[in-house]
Amino acid sequence: MRNLLYIVALSISLWSCGGGGSEPTPPPVVNTAPTIPTLTSPANNLLCIDNVLNFQWNASTDAEGGTITYEIQVAKNNLFAPISHTQTSTTTNKSITLEKGIAY
């Protein structure tokens, strides 16, 4: 009986000391969104006579120093449904050829 109590006491003490041995999980890295670019050209409600339109905007900044890719969307209405053109750029300008005689 004494041996049984000794084995039970030893088992409980070993079980309570077993902390799992794993390293604590590091906190997740938070990636903040870059700043919002501001369109500088063309002006809002511009009446264009050329079908090649050059879009320009101020650069965004990324707090983590990541590469920023811009997406330009052009639609025929202010609800942007449906989108007529979608282009991407890593620079602060992009030329898009639009159909003549269509309001965008």
Short mmCIF file of C-alpha atoms in Angstrom, two decimals, residues 38-102:
data_model
loop_
_atom_site.label_atom_id
_atom_site.label_comp_id
_atom_site.label_asym_id
_atom_site.label_seq_id
_atom_site.Cartn_x
_atom_site.Cartn_y
_atom_site.Cartn_z
CA THR A 38 -4.78 61.73 -53.80
CA LEU A 39 -5.64 62.07 -57.49
CA THR A 40 -3.98 65.20 -58.92
CA SER A 41 -4.88 64.77 -62.59
CA PRO A 42 -7.27 64.71 -64.38
CA ALA A 43 -9.57 67.13 -62.63
CA ASN A 44 -13.01 65.89 -61.57
CA ASN A 45 -15.69 66.34 -64.29
CA LEU A 46 -13.04 67.15 -66.90
CA LEU A 47 -14.31 67.25 -70.49
CA CYS A 48 -11.62 65.47 -72.49
CA ILE A 49 -11.22 65.71 -76.23
CA ASP A 50 -8.43 63.11 -76.42
CA ASN A 51 -9.07 59.45 -75.77
CA VAL A 52 -5.71 58.90 -74.02
CA LEU A 53 -6.02 60.13 -70.46
CA ASN A 54 -3.04 60.42 -68.11
CA PHE A 55 -3.87 59.77 -64.46
CA GLN A 56 -1.50 61.19 -61.83
CA TRP A 57 -1.66 61.02 -58.02
CA ASN A 58 0.38 61.73 -54.91
CA ALA A 59 2.43 58.80 -53.65
CA SER A 60 1.27 56.69 -50.72
CA THR A 61 3.60 55.73 -47.89
CA ASP A 62 3.76 52.36 -46.18
CA ALA A 63 4.73 52.31 -42.49
CA GLU A 64 6.42 48.92 -42.90
CA GLY A 65 8.31 50.02 -46.04
CA GLY A 66 6.52 47.60 -48.34
CA THR A 67 6.08 48.06 -52.08
CA ILE A 68 2.87 49.86 -52.99
CA THR A 69 0.84 48.88 -56.04
CA TYR A 70 -1.91 51.25 -57.16
CA GLU A 71 -5.11 50.13 -58.88
CA ILE A 72 -6.90 52.59 -61.17
CA GLN A 73 -10.54 51.92 -61.95
CA VAL A 74 -12.60 53.80 -64.55
CA ALA A 75 -16.37 53.50 -64.85
CA LYS A 76 -19.13 55.12 -66.87
CA ASN A 77 -21.01 56.23 -63.73
CA ASN A 78 -20.20 57.43 -60.23
CA LEU A 79 -21.39 54.14 -58.67
CA PHE A 80 -18.53 52.31 -60.44
CA ALA A 81 -20.85 49.56 -61.62
CA PRO A 82 -19.79 48.17 -63.95
CA ILE A 83 -16.09 49.07 -64.06
CA SER A 84 -14.95 49.76 -67.64
CA HIS A 85 -11.16 49.73 -67.14
CA THR A 86 -8.86 48.45 -64.40
CA GLN A 87 -5.11 49.07 -64.51
CA THR A 88 -2.31 48.66 -61.96
CA SER A 89 0.89 50.64 -61.50
CA THR A 90 3.81 50.87 -59.09
CA THR A 91 4.47 54.46 -60.17
CA THR A 92 2.35 57.57 -59.55
CA ASN A 93 0.94 57.84 -63.07
CA LYS A 94 -0.78 55.70 -65.67
CA SER A 95 -2.15 56.42 -69.14
CA ILE A 96 -5.42 54.76 -70.14
CA THR A 97 -6.99 54.85 -73.60
CA LEU A 98 -10.75 55.48 -73.41
CA GLU A 99 -13.43 55.38 -76.09
CA LYS A 100 -14.24 58.73 -77.69
CA GLY A 101 -17.73 60.12 -77.16
CA ILE A 102 -18.35 58.20 -73.91
#
